[in-house]
């Protein structure tokens, strides 16, 4: 069983930055897709970034492009989401996800929630205008 623990959320002013962390522990597949998703009240959960663990290929959603970066520290089994130039519409609970499907050496559907089997409990990000 895999365990995912997010941290790093908080409140910032618009234009500020935050770095979210997702500590991975327990059993993991050899290669898989990991992702960051977010969900604001009343809205669907949406993917913002993903990473293929075999060679750290990254995927960034249009809403996050140019502002968010996903990375991984293999030595500590920690996934990161570096967020900069934050906007009020980035306010949401951010979730780490693991064991996303892979196909042909890449994440199959990196921003599809149904592709992932394991989830953390989330960390809250609030961006004030």
PDB file of C-alpha atoms in Angstrom:
ATOM      1  CA  UNK A   1       0.000   0.000   0.000  1.00  0.00           C
ATOM      2  CA  UNK A   2       1.263   3.443  -0.890  1.00  0.00           C
ATOM      3  CA  UNK A   3       0.954   6.463   1.385  1.00  0.00           C
ATOM      4  CA  UNK A   4       0.962  10.035   0.124  1.00  0.00           C
ATOM      5  CA  UNK A   5       1.336  12.961   2.513  1.00  0.00           C
ATOM      6  CA  UNK A   6       1.016  16.490   1.169  1.00  0.00           C
ATOM      7  CA  UNK A   7       2.383  19.559   2.903  1.00  0.00           C
ATOM      8  CA  UNK A   8       3.340  23.144   2.153  1.00  0.00           C
ATOM      9  CA  UNK A   9      -0.056  24.704   1.663  1.00  0.00           C
ATOM     10  CA  UNK A  10      -0.956  28.045   3.182  1.00  0.00           C
ATOM     11  CA  UNK A  11      -2.170  31.556   2.521  1.00  0.00           C
ATOM     12  CA  UNK A  12      -0.328  33.950   0.240  1.00  0.00           C
ATOM     13  CA  UNK A  13      -0.957  37.198  -1.554  1.00  0.00           C
ATOM     14  CA  UNK A  14      -1.541  37.240  -5.284  1.00  0.00           C
ATOM     15  CA  UNK A  15       1.776  37.104  -7.087  1.00  0.00           C
ATOM     16  CA  UNK A  16       3.364  35.068  -4.328  1.00  0.00           C
ATOM     17  CA  UNK A  17       4.853  31.592  -4.383  1.00  0.00           C
ATOM     18  CA  UNK A  18       4.428  28.304  -2.572  1.00  0.00           C
ATOM     19  CA  UNK A  19       6.076  24.926  -2.830  1.00  0.00           C
ATOM     20  CA  UNK A  20       3.965  21.893  -2.122  1.00  0.00           C
ATOM     21  CA  UNK A  21       5.512  18.588  -1.132  1.00  0.00           C
ATOM     22  CA  UNK A  22       4.176  15.065  -1.366  1.00  0.00           C
ATOM     23  CA  UNK A  23       6.067  12.483   0.646  1.00  0.00           C
ATOM     24  CA  UNK A  24       5.692   8.991  -0.781  1.00  0.00           C
ATOM     25  CA  UNK A  25       6.020   5.918   1.386  1.00  0.00           C
ATOM     26  CA  UNK A  26       4.987   2.302   1.332  1.00  0.00           C
ATOM     27  CA  UNK A  27       4.761   0.079  -1.729  1.00  0.00           C
ATOM     28  CA  UNK A  28       5.103   1.662  -5.162  1.00  0.00           C
ATOM     29  CA  UNK A  29       5.251   0.349  -8.696  1.00  0.00           C
ATOM     30  CA  UNK A  30       8.571   0.520 -10.492  1.00  0.00           C
ATOM     31  CA  UNK A  31       7.361   3.164 -12.916  1.00  0.00           C
ATOM     32  CA  UNK A  32       4.139   5.082 -12.872  1.00  0.00           C
ATOM     33  CA  UNK A  33       2.597   8.465 -13.292  1.00  0.00           C
ATOM     34  CA  UNK A  34       2.333  10.899 -10.394  1.00  0.00           C
ATOM     35  CA  UNK A  35       0.259  14.020 -10.432  1.00  0.00           C
ATOM     36  CA  UNK A  36      -0.890  17.130  -8.666  1.00  0.00           C
ATOM     37  CA  UNK A  37      -4.581  17.945  -8.768  1.00  0.00           C
ATOM     38  CA  UNK A  38      -6.654  20.674  -7.205  1.00  0.00           C
ATOM     39  CA  UNK A  39     -10.266  21.115  -6.282  1.00  0.00           C
ATOM     40  CA  UNK A  40     -12.032  24.307  -5.358  1.00  0.00           C
ATOM     41  CA  UNK A  41     -15.432  24.240  -3.613  1.00  0.00           C
ATOM     42  CA  UNK A  42     -18.204  23.345  -6.029  1.00  0.00           C
ATOM     43  CA  UNK A  43     -15.821  22.531  -8.864  1.00  0.00           C
ATOM     44  CA  UNK A  44     -14.465  19.331 -10.342  1.00  0.00           C
ATOM     45  CA  UNK A  45     -11.024  18.118  -9.412  1.00  0.00           C
ATOM     46  CA  UNK A  46      -8.583  19.168 -12.104  1.00  0.00           C
ATOM     47  CA  UNK A  47      -5.063  18.115 -12.918  1.00  0.00           C
ATOM     48  CA  UNK A  48      -2.375  20.774 -12.924  1.00  0.00           C
ATOM     49  CA  UNK A  49       0.875  18.832 -13.293  1.00  0.00           C
ATOM     50  CA  UNK A  50       2.128  15.288 -13.674  1.00  0.00           C
ATOM     51  CA  UNK A  51       5.393  13.398 -13.871  1.00  0.00           C
ATOM     52  CA  UNK A  52       6.395  10.014 -15.279  1.00  0.00           C
ATOM     53  CA  UNK A  53       8.687   8.452 -12.721  1.00  0.00           C
ATOM     54  CA  UNK A  54      10.874   6.424 -15.077  1.00  0.00           C
ATOM     55  CA  UNK A  55      12.582   9.440 -16.616  1.00  0.00           C
ATOM     56  CA  UNK A  56      10.875  12.420 -14.990  1.00  0.00           C
ATOM     57  CA  UNK A  57       8.978  13.535 -18.072  1.00  0.00           C
ATOM     58  CA  UNK A  58       6.672  16.308 -16.905  1.00  0.00           C
ATOM     59  CA  UNK A  59       3.253  17.524 -17.954  1.00  0.00           C
ATOM     60  CA  UNK A  60       1.832  20.937 -17.099  1.00  0.00           C
ATOM     61  CA  UNK A  61      -1.768  21.978 -17.664  1.00  0.00           C
ATOM     62  CA  UNK A  62      -2.600  25.085 -19.635  1.00  0.00           C
ATOM     63  CA  UNK A  63      -3.781  26.846 -16.486  1.00  0.00           C
ATOM     64  CA  UNK A  64      -0.444  26.212 -14.789  1.00  0.00           C
ATOM     65  CA  UNK A  65       1.927  26.595 -17.707  1.00  0.00           C
ATOM     66  CA  UNK A  66       4.680  29.102 -17.104  1.00  0.00           C
ATOM     67  CA  UNK A  67       3.872  29.362 -13.400  1.00  0.00           C
ATOM     68  CA  UNK A  68       3.985  25.852 -11.901  1.00  0.00           C
ATOM     69  CA  UNK A  69       6.787  23.314 -12.000  1.00  0.00           C
ATOM     70  CA  UNK A  70       6.633  19.679 -10.948  1.00  0.00           C
ATOM     71  CA  UNK A  71       9.729  17.812  -9.834  1.00  0.00           C
ATOM     72  CA  UNK A  72      10.798  14.834  -7.800  1.00  0.00           C
ATOM     73  CA  UNK A  73      13.581  14.030  -5.354  1.00  0.00           C
ATOM     74  CA  UNK A  74      14.332  10.348  -5.846  1.00  0.00           C
ATOM     75  CA  UNK A  75      16.519  10.164  -2.761  1.00  0.00           C
ATOM     76  CA  UNK A  76      13.693  11.194  -0.437  1.00  0.00           C
ATOM     77  CA  UNK A  77      10.751   9.919  -2.529  1.00  0.00           C
ATOM     78  CA  UNK A  78       9.184  13.349  -2.496  1.00  0.00           C
ATOM     79  CA  UNK A  79       7.171  14.992  -5.259  1.00  0.00           C
ATOM     80  CA  UNK A  80       7.110  18.772  -5.426  1.00  0.00           C
ATOM     81  CA  UNK A  81       4.905  21.406  -6.983  1.00  0.00           C
ATOM     82  CA  UNK A  82       6.563  24.801  -7.184  1.00  0.00           C
ATOM     83  CA  UNK A  83       3.933  27.467  -7.741  1.00  0.00           C
ATOM     84  CA  UNK A  84       4.747  31.059  -8.583  1.00  0.00           C
ATOM     85  CA  UNK A  85       2.788  34.125  -9.655  1.00  0.00           C
ATOM     86  CA  UNK A  86      -0.180  32.721  -7.775  1.00  0.00           C
ATOM     87  CA  UNK A  87      -3.638  34.036  -8.541  1.00  0.00           C
ATOM     88  CA  UNK A  88      -6.845  33.994  -6.475  1.00  0.00           C
ATOM     89  CA  UNK A  89      -8.256  31.395  -8.882  1.00  0.00           C
ATOM     90  CA  UNK A  90      -5.450  29.047  -7.825  1.00  0.00           C
ATOM     91  CA  UNK A  91      -7.085  28.786  -4.400  1.00  0.00           C
ATOM     92  CA  UNK A  92      -8.065  25.165  -3.822  1.00  0.00           C
ATOM     93  CA  UNK A  93      -7.213  22.006  -1.995  1.00  0.00           C
ATOM     94  CA  UNK A  94      -4.241  20.443  -3.736  1.00  0.00           C
ATOM     95  CA  UNK A  95      -3.919  16.671  -3.905  1.00  0.00           C
ATOM     96  CA  UNK A  96      -1.046  14.392  -4.759  1.00  0.00           C
ATOM     97  CA  UNK A  97      -1.909  11.290  -6.778  1.00  0.00           C
ATOM     98  CA  UNK A  98       0.070   8.192  -7.667  1.00  0.00           C
ATOM     99  CA  UNK A  99      -0.008   5.049  -9.770  1.00  0.00           C
ATOM    100  CA  UNK A 100      -1.456   6.746 -12.784  1.00  0.00           C
ATOM    101  CA  UNK A 101      -1.663   4.580 -15.899  1.00  0.00           C
ATOM    102  CA  UNK A 102       1.214   4.555 -18.311  1.00  0.00           C
ATOM    103  CA  UNK A 103       1.346   3.561 -21.967  1.00  0.00           C
ATOM    104  CA  UNK A 104       4.120   3.652 -24.537  1.00  0.00           C
ATOM    105  CA  UNK A 105       6.586   5.070 -22.076  1.00  0.00           C
ATOM    106  CA  UNK A 106       4.499   8.004 -20.934  1.00  0.00           C
ATOM    107  CA  UNK A 107       1.614   8.975 -18.696  1.00  0.00           C
ATOM    108  CA  UNK A 108      -1.532   7.832 -20.493  1.00  0.00           C
ATOM    109  CA  UNK A 109      -3.868  10.586 -19.323  1.00  0.00           C
ATOM    110  CA  UNK A 110      -1.913  12.703 -16.864  1.00  0.00           C
ATOM    111  CA  UNK A 111      -4.776  15.023 -15.942  1.00  0.00           C
ATOM    112  CA  UNK A 112      -7.558  12.475 -15.663  1.00  0.00           C
ATOM    113  CA  UNK A 113      -8.520  11.736 -12.065  1.00  0.00           C
ATOM    114  CA  UNK A 114      -9.842   8.311 -13.040  1.00  0.00           C
ATOM    115  CA  UNK A 115      -6.372   7.272 -14.201  1.00  0.00           C
ATOM    116  CA  UNK A 116      -4.932   7.412 -10.698  1.00  0.00           C
ATOM    117  CA  UNK A 117      -5.517   4.812  -8.012  1.00  0.00           C
ATOM    118  CA  UNK A 118      -3.976   6.427  -4.942  1.00  0.00           C
ATOM    119  CA  UNK A 119      -4.512   9.845  -3.412  1.00  0.00           C
ATOM    120  CA  UNK A 120      -3.308  11.945  -0.536  1.00  0.00           C
ATOM    121  CA  UNK A 121      -5.629  13.889   1.731  1.00  0.00           C
ATOM    122  CA  UNK A 122      -4.736  17.271   0.311  1.00  0.00           C
ATOM    123  CA  UNK A 123      -3.304  20.571   1.440  1.00  0.00           C
ATOM    124  CA  UNK A 124      -5.129  23.880   1.281  1.00  0.00           C
ATOM    125  CA  UNK A 125      -3.847  26.807  -0.760  1.00  0.00           C
ATOM    126  CA  UNK A 126      -5.478  30.209  -0.414  1.00  0.00           C
ATOM    127  CA  UNK A 127      -4.443  33.149  -2.561  1.00  0.00           C
ATOM    128  CA  UNK A 128      -5.683  36.562  -1.490  1.00  0.00           C
ATOM    129  CA  UNK A 129      -6.190  39.327  -4.033  1.00  0.00           C
TER     130      UNK A 129
END
